[in-house]
PDB file of C-alpha atoms and ligand atoms in Angstrom:
ATOM      1  CA  MET A  21     -20.699   0.626  29.510  1.00  0.00           C
ATOM      2  CA  ALA A  22     -23.394   3.253  29.903  1.00  0.00           C
ATOM      3  CA  ALA A  23     -22.866   6.923  29.081  1.00  0.00           C
ATOM      4  CA  LEU A  24     -25.324   7.836  31.791  1.00  0.00           C
ATOM      5  CA  ARG A  25     -26.765   5.633  34.508  1.00  0.00           C
ATOM      6  CA  LEU A  26     -29.266   6.819  37.080  1.00  0.00           C
ATOM      7  CA  GLN A  27     -29.866   4.607  40.084  1.00  0.00           C
ATOM      8  CA  ASN A  28     -32.914   5.011  42.312  1.00  0.00           C
ATOM      9  CA  LEU A  29     -32.962   8.789  42.177  1.00  0.00           C
ATOM     10  CA  ARG A  30     -35.351  10.584  44.503  1.00  0.00           C
ATOM     11  CA  LYS A  31     -36.208  14.211  45.024  1.00  0.00           C
ATOM     12  CA  SER A  32     -39.010  15.842  46.988  1.00  0.00           C
ATOM     13  CA  PHE A  33     -39.999  19.483  47.307  1.00  0.00           C
ATOM     14  CA  GLY A  34     -41.514  20.275  50.685  1.00  0.00           C
ATOM     15  CA  GLY A  35     -42.458  16.646  51.228  1.00  0.00           C
ATOM     16  CA  LEU A  36     -44.012  16.261  47.776  1.00  0.00           C
ATOM     17  CA  PRO A  37     -42.120  13.750  45.625  1.00  0.00           C
ATOM     18  CA  ALA A  38     -41.073  15.120  42.223  1.00  0.00           C
ATOM     19  CA  ILE A  39     -38.777  12.201  41.339  1.00  0.00           C
ATOM     20  CA  SER A  40     -39.514   8.816  42.900  1.00  0.00           C
ATOM     21  CA  ASP A  41     -37.036   6.034  42.476  1.00  0.00           C
ATOM     22  CA  VAL A  42     -35.971   6.713  38.902  1.00  0.00           C
ATOM     23  CA  SER A  43     -33.427   4.358  37.368  1.00  0.00           C
ATOM     24  CA  LEU A  44     -32.381   4.454  33.753  1.00  0.00           C
ATOM     25  CA  GLU A  45     -29.443   3.781  31.491  1.00  0.00           C
ATOM     26  CA  VAL A  46     -28.441   5.589  28.313  1.00  0.00           C
ATOM     27  CA  ALA A  47     -25.912   3.941  25.989  1.00  0.00           C
ATOM     28  CA  PRO A  48     -23.016   5.875  24.444  1.00  0.00           C
ATOM     29  CA  GLY A  49     -24.146   7.626  21.271  1.00  0.00           C
ATOM     30  CA  GLU A  50     -27.816   7.053  21.981  1.00  0.00           C
ATOM     31  CA  ARG A  51     -30.568   9.611  21.286  1.00  0.00           C
ATOM     32  CA  ARG A  52     -32.929   9.291  24.244  1.00  0.00           C
ATOM     33  CA  LEU A  53     -36.166  11.162  24.460  1.00  0.00           C
ATOM     34  CA  ILE A  54     -37.857  11.841  27.767  1.00  0.00           C
ATOM     35  CA  ILE A  55     -41.531  12.622  27.545  1.00  0.00           C
ATOM     36  CA  GLY A  56     -44.345  13.069  30.019  1.00  0.00           C
ATOM     37  CA  PRO A  57     -47.086  15.470  31.034  1.00  0.00           C
ATOM     38  CA  ASN A  58     -46.582  18.862  32.695  1.00  0.00           C
ATOM     39  CA  GLY A  59     -45.070  18.503  36.128  1.00  0.00           C
ATOM     40  CA  ALA A  60     -43.991  14.884  35.515  1.00  0.00           C
ATOM     41  CA  GLY A  61     -40.511  15.723  36.826  1.00  0.00           C
ATOM     42  CA  LYS A  62     -38.568  15.901  33.554  1.00  0.00           C
ATOM     43  CA  THR A  63     -36.715  19.153  34.237  1.00  0.00           C
ATOM     44  CA  THR A  64     -36.130  18.132  37.857  1.00  0.00           C
ATOM     45  CA  LEU A  65     -34.520  14.934  36.593  1.00  0.00           C
ATOM     46  CA  PHE A  66     -32.100  16.995  34.467  1.00  0.00           C
ATOM     47  CA  ASN A  67     -31.332  19.210  37.462  1.00  0.00           C
ATOM     48  CA  LEU A  68     -30.417  16.123  39.486  1.00  0.00           C
ATOM     49  CA  VAL A  69     -28.209  14.821  36.678  1.00  0.00           C
ATOM     50  CA  THR A  70     -26.322  18.127  36.398  1.00  0.00           C
ATOM     51  CA  GLY A  71     -26.235  18.647  40.157  1.00  0.00           C
ATOM     52  CA  ASP A  72     -28.034  21.991  39.860  1.00  0.00           C
ATOM     53  CA  LEU A  73     -30.367  20.495  42.473  1.00  0.00           C
ATOM     54  CA  PRO A  74     -29.203  18.148  45.249  1.00  0.00           C
ATOM     55  CA  ARG A  75     -30.874  14.730  45.210  1.00  0.00           C
ATOM     56  CA  ASP A  76     -32.442  13.168  48.302  1.00  0.00           C
ATOM     57  CA  ALA A  77     -31.266   9.657  47.421  1.00  0.00           C
ATOM     58  CA  GLY A  78     -29.779   7.688  44.548  1.00  0.00           C
ATOM     59  CA  ASN A  79     -26.793   7.944  42.262  1.00  0.00           C
ATOM     60  CA  VAL A  80     -25.751   9.603  39.026  1.00  0.00           C
ATOM     61  CA  ILE A  81     -23.091   7.712  37.093  1.00  0.00           C
ATOM     62  CA  LEU A  82     -21.372   9.203  34.083  1.00  0.00           C
ATOM     63  CA  PHE A  83     -19.291   6.760  32.006  1.00  0.00           C
ATOM     64  CA  GLU A  84     -18.997   4.444  35.016  1.00  0.00           C
ATOM     65  CA  GLU A  85     -17.849   7.246  37.307  1.00  0.00           C
ATOM     66  CA  ASP A  86     -20.114   8.074  40.222  1.00  0.00           C
ATOM     67  CA  VAL A  87     -20.522  11.868  40.038  1.00  0.00           C
ATOM     68  CA  THR A  88     -23.330  12.095  42.592  1.00  0.00           C
ATOM     69  CA  ARG A  89     -21.237  14.038  45.057  1.00  0.00           C
ATOM     70  CA  LEU A  90     -19.578  16.303  42.502  1.00  0.00           C
ATOM     71  CA  ALA A  91     -20.520  19.962  42.121  1.00  0.00           C
ATOM     72  CA  PRO A  92     -22.149  20.938  38.799  1.00  0.00           C
ATOM     73  CA  HIS A  93     -18.977  22.462  37.305  1.00  0.00           C
ATOM     74  CA  HIS A  94     -17.039  19.272  38.029  1.00  0.00           C
ATOM     75  CA  ARG A  95     -19.694  17.311  36.140  1.00  0.00           C
ATOM     76  CA  VAL A  96     -19.342  19.787  33.267  1.00  0.00           C
ATOM     77  CA  HIS A  97     -15.617  19.172  33.378  1.00  0.00           C
ATOM     78  CA  ARG A  98     -16.278  15.435  32.958  1.00  0.00           C
ATOM     79  CA  GLY A  99     -18.230  16.049  29.776  1.00  0.00           C
ATOM     80  CA  LEU A 100     -21.780  16.749  30.879  1.00  0.00           C
ATOM     81  CA  ALA A 101     -23.419  19.746  29.188  1.00  0.00           C
ATOM     82  CA  ARG A 102     -26.845  21.286  29.035  1.00  0.00           C
ATOM     83  CA  THR A 103     -28.035  24.301  27.114  1.00  0.00           C
ATOM     84  CA  TYR A 104     -28.086  27.557  28.957  1.00  0.00           C
ATOM     85  CA  GLN A 105     -29.891  30.563  27.618  1.00  0.00           C
ATOM     86  CA  ILE A 106     -27.724  33.192  26.029  1.00  0.00           C
ATOM     87  CA  ILE A 107     -27.142  35.917  28.544  1.00  0.00           C
ATOM     88  CA  THR A 108     -29.258  38.821  27.387  1.00  0.00           C
ATOM     89  CA  LEU A 109     -28.301  41.446  29.908  1.00  0.00           C
ATOM     90  CA  PHE A 110     -27.779  43.913  27.114  1.00  0.00           C
ATOM     91  CA  PRO A 111     -30.687  43.584  24.703  1.00  0.00           C
ATOM     92  CA  LYS A 112     -29.501  46.528  22.635  1.00  0.00           C
ATOM     93  CA  ASP A 113     -26.013  45.099  22.348  1.00  0.00           C
ATOM     94  CA  THR A 114     -24.847  42.789  19.568  1.00  0.00           C
ATOM     95  CA  LEU A 115     -25.369  39.046  19.391  1.00  0.00           C
ATOM     96  CA  GLU A 116     -21.602  38.581  19.320  1.00  0.00           C
ATOM     97  CA  HIS A 117     -21.177  40.572  22.541  1.00  0.00           C
ATOM     98  CA  ASN A 118     -23.933  38.630  24.301  1.00  0.00           C
ATOM     99  CA  ILE A 119     -22.432  35.294  23.215  1.00  0.00           C
ATOM    100  CA  ALA A 120     -18.996  36.412  24.420  1.00  0.00           C
ATOM    101  CA  LEU A 121     -20.558  37.196  27.799  1.00  0.00           C
ATOM    102  CA  SER A 122     -22.189  33.775  27.960  1.00  0.00           C
ATOM    103  CA  LEU A 123     -18.929  32.076  26.966  1.00  0.00           C
ATOM    104  CA  LEU A 124     -17.202  33.919  29.768  1.00  0.00           C
ATOM    105  CA  GLY A 125     -19.774  32.469  32.168  1.00  0.00           C
ATOM    106  CA  LEU A 126     -19.375  28.974  30.702  1.00  0.00           C
ATOM    107  CA  SER A 127     -15.597  29.102  30.819  1.00  0.00           C
ATOM    108  CA  LYS A 128     -15.782  29.950  34.513  1.00  0.00           C
ATOM    109  CA  LEU A 129     -18.151  27.069  34.973  1.00  0.00           C
ATOM    110  CA  ARG A 130     -15.866  24.761  33.111  1.00  0.00           C
ATOM    111  CA  TRP A 131     -12.458  25.693  34.395  1.00  0.00           C
ATOM    112  CA  ASN A 132     -13.534  27.489  37.523  1.00  0.00           C
ATOM    113  CA  ALA A 133     -10.940  30.107  36.788  1.00  0.00           C
ATOM    114  CA  PHE A 134     -11.136  33.733  35.919  1.00  0.00           C
ATOM    115  CA  ARG A 135     -10.731  34.544  32.276  1.00  0.00           C
ATOM    116  CA  SER A 136     -10.410  38.060  31.036  1.00  0.00           C
ATOM    117  CA  PHE A 137     -13.051  39.462  28.752  1.00  0.00           C
ATOM    118  CA  ASP A 138     -10.780  39.870  25.785  1.00  0.00           C
ATOM    119  CA  ALA A 139     -10.625  39.602  22.027  1.00  0.00           C
ATOM    120  CA  ASP A 140     -10.358  35.791  22.247  1.00  0.00           C
ATOM    121  CA  LEU A 141     -13.921  35.613  23.457  1.00  0.00           C
ATOM    122  CA  TYR A 142     -15.113  37.462  20.376  1.00  0.00           C
ATOM    123  CA  VAL A 143     -13.173  35.089  18.135  1.00  0.00           C
ATOM    124  CA  GLU A 144     -14.815  32.197  19.963  1.00  0.00           C
ATOM    125  CA  ALA A 145     -18.234  33.853  19.745  1.00  0.00           C
ATOM    126  CA  ARG A 146     -17.884  34.213  15.983  1.00  0.00           C
ATOM    127  CA  ALA A 147     -16.748  30.587  15.711  1.00  0.00           C
ATOM    128  CA  VAL A 148     -19.920  29.508  17.542  1.00  0.00           C
ATOM    129  CA  LEU A 149     -21.988  31.539  15.087  1.00  0.00           C
ATOM    130  CA  ALA A 150     -20.099  30.159  12.102  1.00  0.00           C
ATOM    131  CA  ARG A 151     -20.791  26.602  13.230  1.00  0.00           C
ATOM    132  CA  VAL A 152     -24.517  27.199  12.868  1.00  0.00           C
ATOM    133  CA  GLY A 153     -24.197  29.356   9.769  1.00  0.00           C
ATOM    134  CA  LEU A 154     -25.183  32.563  11.547  1.00  0.00           C
ATOM    135  CA  GLU A 155     -21.937  34.525  11.306  1.00  0.00           C
ATOM    136  CA  HIS A 156     -23.736  37.272   9.393  1.00  0.00           C
ATOM    137  CA  LEU A 157     -25.777  38.041  12.532  1.00  0.00           C
ATOM    138  CA  ALA A 158     -22.715  38.822  14.690  1.00  0.00           C
ATOM    139  CA  LYS A 159     -23.234  42.571  14.678  1.00  0.00           C
ATOM    140  CA  ARG A 160     -27.019  42.432  14.984  1.00  0.00           C
ATOM    141  CA  GLY A 161     -28.649  43.760  18.112  1.00  0.00           C
ATOM    142  CA  ILE A 162     -29.804  40.822  20.210  1.00  0.00           C
ATOM    143  CA  ALA A 163     -33.356  42.194  20.220  1.00  0.00           C
ATOM    144  CA  GLU A 164     -33.480  41.796  16.434  1.00  0.00           C
ATOM    145  CA  VAL A 165     -32.360  38.158  16.421  1.00  0.00           C
ATOM    146  CA  ALA A 166     -35.127  35.596  15.909  1.00  0.00           C
ATOM    147  CA  TYR A 167     -35.938  33.245  18.771  1.00  0.00           C
ATOM    148  CA  GLY A 168     -35.081  30.192  16.681  1.00  0.00           C
ATOM    149  CA  ASP A 169     -31.666  31.603  15.801  1.00  0.00           C
ATOM    150  CA  LYS A 170     -30.925  32.201  19.495  1.00  0.00           C
ATOM    151  CA  ARG A 171     -31.884  28.603  20.209  1.00  0.00           C
ATOM    152  CA  ARG A 172     -29.422  27.409  17.559  1.00  0.00           C
ATOM    153  CA  VAL A 173     -26.694  29.533  19.100  1.00  0.00           C
ATOM    154  CA  GLU A 174     -27.423  28.070  22.543  1.00  0.00           C
ATOM    155  CA  ILE A 175     -27.028  24.551  21.214  1.00  0.00           C
ATOM    156  CA  ALA A 176     -23.840  25.541  19.392  1.00  0.00           C
ATOM    157  CA  MET A 177     -22.489  26.984  22.641  1.00  0.00           C
ATOM    158  CA  ALA A 178     -23.170  23.738  24.473  1.00  0.00           C
ATOM    159  CA  LEU A 179     -21.435  21.818  21.658  1.00  0.00           C
ATOM    160  CA  ALA A 180     -18.459  24.192  21.848  1.00  0.00           C
ATOM    161  CA  GLN A 181     -17.778  22.673  25.272  1.00  0.00           C
ATOM    162  CA  LYS A 182     -17.188  19.330  23.490  1.00  0.00           C
ATOM    163  CA  PRO A 183     -19.544  17.400  25.755  1.00  0.00           C
ATOM    164  CA  ARG A 184     -19.813  13.621  25.931  1.00  0.00           C
ATOM    165  CA  VAL A 185     -23.393  13.816  27.168  1.00  0.00           C
ATOM    166  CA  LEU A 186     -25.678  16.674  26.136  1.00  0.00           C
ATOM    167  CA  LEU A 187     -28.979  17.388  27.881  1.00  0.00           C
ATOM    168  CA  LEU A 188     -31.578  19.363  25.910  1.00  0.00           C
ATOM    169  CA  ASP A 189     -34.709  20.535  27.736  1.00  0.00           C
ATOM    170  CA  GLU A 190     -37.452  21.210  25.171  1.00  0.00           C
ATOM    171  CA  PRO A 191     -35.153  22.757  22.550  1.00  0.00           C
ATOM    172  CA  LEU A 192     -38.061  23.174  20.122  1.00  0.00           C
ATOM    173  CA  ALA A 193     -40.552  24.788  22.500  1.00  0.00           C
ATOM    174  CA  GLY A 194     -41.970  28.096  21.343  1.00  0.00           C
ATOM    175  CA  LEU A 195     -40.484  27.910  17.848  1.00  0.00           C
ATOM    176  CA  SER A 196     -42.283  28.444  14.565  1.00  0.00           C
ATOM    177  CA  ARG A 197     -42.677  25.564  12.151  1.00  0.00           C
ATOM    178  CA  GLU A 198     -39.686  26.698  10.061  1.00  0.00           C
ATOM    179  CA  GLU A 199     -37.510  27.316  13.119  1.00  0.00           C
ATOM    180  CA  ARG A 200     -38.338  23.871  14.473  1.00  0.00           C
ATOM    181  CA  ALA A 201     -37.175  22.316  11.213  1.00  0.00           C
ATOM    182  CA  THR A 202     -33.814  24.099  11.378  1.00  0.00           C
ATOM    183  CA  VAL A 203     -33.219  23.289  15.049  1.00  0.00           C
ATOM    184  CA  LYS A 204     -34.218  19.663  14.432  1.00  0.00           C
ATOM    185  CA  GLN A 205     -31.646  19.489  11.634  1.00  0.00           C
ATOM    186  CA  LEU A 206     -29.000  20.926  13.926  1.00  0.00           C
ATOM    187  CA  ILE A 207     -29.770  18.305  16.587  1.00  0.00           C
ATOM    188  CA  ALA A 208     -29.790  15.534  13.986  1.00  0.00           C
ATOM    189  CA  ALA A 209     -26.308  16.643  12.887  1.00  0.00           C
ATOM    190  CA  ILE A 210     -24.749  16.312  16.356  1.00  0.00           C
ATOM    191  CA  PRO A 211     -21.903  13.781  16.044  1.00  0.00           C
ATOM    192  CA  ARG A 212     -22.433  10.287  17.426  1.00  0.00           C
ATOM    193  CA  GLU A 213     -19.614  10.740  19.957  1.00  0.00           C
ATOM    194  CA  VAL A 214     -22.095  12.893  21.813  1.00  0.00           C
ATOM    195  CA  THR A 215     -24.865  11.097  23.683  1.00  0.00           C
ATOM    196  CA  VAL A 216     -28.040  13.173  23.556  1.00  0.00           C
ATOM    197  CA  VAL A 217     -30.811  13.117  26.149  1.00  0.00           C
ATOM    198  CA  MET A 218     -33.692  15.360  25.173  1.00  0.00           C
ATOM    199  CA  ILE A 219     -36.930  16.348  26.846  1.00  0.00           C
ATOM    200  CA  GLU A 220     -39.707  16.950  24.378  1.00  0.00           C
ATOM    201  CA  HIS A 221     -43.292  17.782  25.075  1.00  0.00           C
ATOM    202  CA  ASP A 222     -44.703  17.200  21.645  1.00  0.00           C
ATOM    203  CA  MET A 223     -45.344  13.518  21.009  1.00  0.00           C
ATOM    204  CA  ASP A 224     -45.014  13.741  17.216  1.00  0.00           C
ATOM    205  CA  THR A 225     -41.620  15.425  17.446  1.00  0.00           C
ATOM    206  CA  ALA A 226     -40.507  12.953  20.092  1.00  0.00           C
ATOM    207  CA  LEU A 227     -41.445  10.031  17.872  1.00  0.00           C
ATOM    208  CA  ASP A 228     -39.663  11.657  14.993  1.00  0.00           C
ATOM    209  CA  MET A 229     -36.326  12.017  16.758  1.00  0.00           C
ATOM    210  CA  ALA A 230     -36.179   9.178  19.254  1.00  0.00           C
ATOM    211  CA  GLU A 231     -34.339   5.920  19.287  1.00  0.00           C
ATOM    212  CA  ARG A 232     -35.458   5.040  22.754  1.00  0.00           C
ATOM    213  CA  ILE A 233     -38.111   6.818  24.767  1.00  0.00           C
ATOM    214  CA  THR A 234     -38.641   7.078  28.506  1.00  0.00           C
ATOM    215  CA  VAL A 235     -42.089   8.140  29.683  1.00  0.00           C
ATOM    216  CA  LEU A 236     -42.173   9.880  33.059  1.00  0.00           C
ATOM    217  CA  HIS A 237     -45.375  10.298  35.025  1.00  0.00           C
ATOM    218  CA  TYR A 238     -45.646  11.619  38.568  1.00  0.00           C
ATOM    219  CA  GLY A 239     -41.893  11.309  38.927  1.00  0.00           C
ATOM    220  CA  ARG A 240     -41.720   7.665  37.908  1.00  0.00           C
ATOM    221  CA  VAL A 241     -40.633   5.844  34.768  1.00  0.00           C
ATOM    222  CA  ILE A 242     -43.815   4.182  33.592  1.00  0.00           C
ATOM    223  CA  VAL A 243     -42.791   3.047  30.107  1.00  0.00           C
ATOM    224  CA  GLU A 244     -39.414   2.705  28.441  1.00  0.00           C
ATOM    225  CA  GLY A 245     -38.329   1.156  25.195  1.00  0.00           C
ATOM    226  CA  THR A 246     -37.928   1.649  21.505  1.00  0.00           C
ATOM    227  CA  ARG A 247     -40.214   4.060  19.726  1.00  0.00           C
ATOM    228  CA  ALA A 248     -42.424   1.180  18.553  1.00  0.00           C
ATOM    229  CA  GLU A 249     -42.606  -0.369  22.015  1.00  0.00           C
ATOM    230  CA  VAL A 250     -43.537   2.907  23.668  1.00  0.00           C
ATOM    231  CA  VAL A 251     -46.209   3.698  21.089  1.00  0.00           C
ATOM    232  CA  ALA A 252     -47.679   0.205  21.416  1.00  0.00           C
ATOM    233  CA  ASP A 253     -47.813   0.335  25.213  1.00  0.00           C
ATOM    234  CA  PRO A 254     -51.321   1.169  26.477  1.00  0.00           C
ATOM    235  CA  LYS A 255     -49.809   2.972  29.487  1.00  0.00           C
ATOM    236  CA  THR A 256     -48.358   5.592  27.128  1.00  0.00           C
ATOM    237  CA  ARG A 257     -51.790   6.338  25.774  1.00  0.00           C
ATOM    238  CA  GLU A 258     -53.375   6.380  29.199  1.00  0.00           C
ATOM    239  CA  VAL A 259     -51.021   8.762  30.927  1.00  0.00           C
ATOM    240  CA  TYR A 260     -49.490  10.761  28.158  1.00  0.00           C
ATOM    241  CA  LEU A 261     -52.138  11.051  25.522  1.00  0.00           C
ATOM    242  CA  GLY A 262     -54.969  10.932  28.049  1.00  0.00           C
ATOM    243  CA  HIS A 263     -57.147   8.441  26.172  1.00  0.00           C
TER     244      HIS A 263
HETATM  245  N1  ATP B  28     -37.390  24.265  42.602  1.00  0.00           N
HETATM  246  C1  ATP B  28     -38.589  23.734  42.877  1.00  0.00           C
HETATM  247  N2  ATP B  28     -39.189  23.977  44.063  1.00  0.00           N
HETATM  248  C2  ATP B  28     -40.386  23.430  44.358  1.00  0.00           C
HETATM  249  N3  ATP B  28     -41.052  22.609  43.541  1.00  0.00           N
HETATM  250  C3  ATP B  28     -40.513  22.335  42.357  1.00  0.00           C
HETATM  251  C4  ATP B  28     -39.246  22.871  41.959  1.00  0.00           C
HETATM  252  N4  ATP B  28     -38.948  22.422  40.718  1.00  0.00           N
HETATM  253  C5  ATP B  28     -39.976  21.637  40.356  1.00  0.00           C
HETATM  254  N5  ATP B  28     -40.902  21.573  41.325  1.00  0.00           N
HETATM  255  C6  ATP B  28     -42.147  20.761  41.280  1.00  0.00           C
HETATM  256  O1  ATP B  28     -41.788  19.437  40.926  1.00  0.00           O
HETATM  257  C7  ATP B  28     -42.724  18.883  40.003  1.00  0.00           C
HETATM  258  C8  ATP B  28     -41.998  18.506  38.717  1.00  0.00           C
HETATM  259  O2  ATP B  28     -41.634  19.700  38.024  1.00  0.00           O
HETATM  260  P1  ATP B  28     -40.742  19.699  36.713  1.00  0.00           P
HETATM  261  O3  ATP B  28     -40.469  21.108  36.385  1.00  0.00           O
HETATM  262  O4  ATP B  28     -39.599  18.806  36.909  1.00  0.00           O
HETATM  263  O5  ATP B  28     -41.751  19.065  35.666  1.00  0.00           O
HETATM  264  P2  ATP B  28     -41.624  18.916  34.083  1.00  0.00           P
HETATM  265  O6  ATP B  28     -41.920  17.488  33.774  1.00  0.00           O
HETATM  266  O7  ATP B  28     -40.336  19.483  33.613  1.00  0.00           O
HETATM  267  O8  ATP B  28     -42.852  19.807  33.588  1.00  0.00           O
HETATM  268  P3  ATP B  28     -43.011  20.728  32.260  1.00  0.00           P
HETATM  269  O9  ATP B  28     -43.428  19.779  31.175  1.00  0.00           O
HETATM  270  O10 ATP B  28     -44.106  21.652  32.615  1.00  0.00           O
HETATM  271  O11 ATP B  28     -41.717  21.409  31.986  1.00  0.00           O
HETATM  272  C9  ATP B  28     -43.801  19.943  39.828  1.00  0.00           C
HETATM  273  O12 ATP B  28     -44.853  19.634  40.713  1.00  0.00           O
HETATM  274  C10 ATP B  28     -43.111  21.222  40.210  1.00  0.00           C
HETATM  275  O13 ATP B  28     -44.013  22.151  40.713  1.00  0.00           O
HETATM  276 MG1   MG B  29     -39.812  21.036  32.323  1.00  0.00          MG
END
């Protein structure tokens, strides 16, 4: 059984194909890396998986259930999660308040029901912070919180939804060396019950974290395999490394 199976997915924007006939299968518990140059279609692929964008053709199958025709929040309900940025409507307000706001948004997404903005959300917000060892930042103004710490909180929020499949789109982008190390550790500590599909631009990081790698180029899967197989394949060098 696959955790995630994509069958012949296609998506064009104004007649220009962004995803052309992509099929792939991710096993339960796997750590799959998706790499490829700018504009290869990586983020679009995630948007088709979550349903944030409608596909032109093909199917998305989550644990053997065809979810292609389900709205995004129904896919979330079936255990599909991606990271969303912390809502930062109130940059002068505390981290805890901003997380509570984001949780309110996520709970609507998940249960599609109104939930009052009450003390429970603050308890939950502090639990999210505690999980990544950042409880001491609860009362900090969001503007004073480091970028890397916000990234950790975003991942913790996605994990708080208890997903079965977690999609991470460049979780390390824009981080300092030290921040990357901490976020990498956090990702490495995600329990095996959660299947992780991660887009990563940096080849070295991708190689570091991957079990299997899929290389996308011009909206197509051009190489797929174990880390060693992908590195050894001349097509990887040609299209991704450019030499
Ligand atoms: N909503 C959209 N409307 C129109 N074109 C889009 C849209 N989203 C993506 N595209 C186009 O589809 C192609 C793939 O973009 P996508 O963002 O999926 O690439 P990517 O592999 O994630 O790139 P990057 O590494 O820069 O994040 C690009 O040519 C992009 O301009
Ligand atoms: Mg992208």
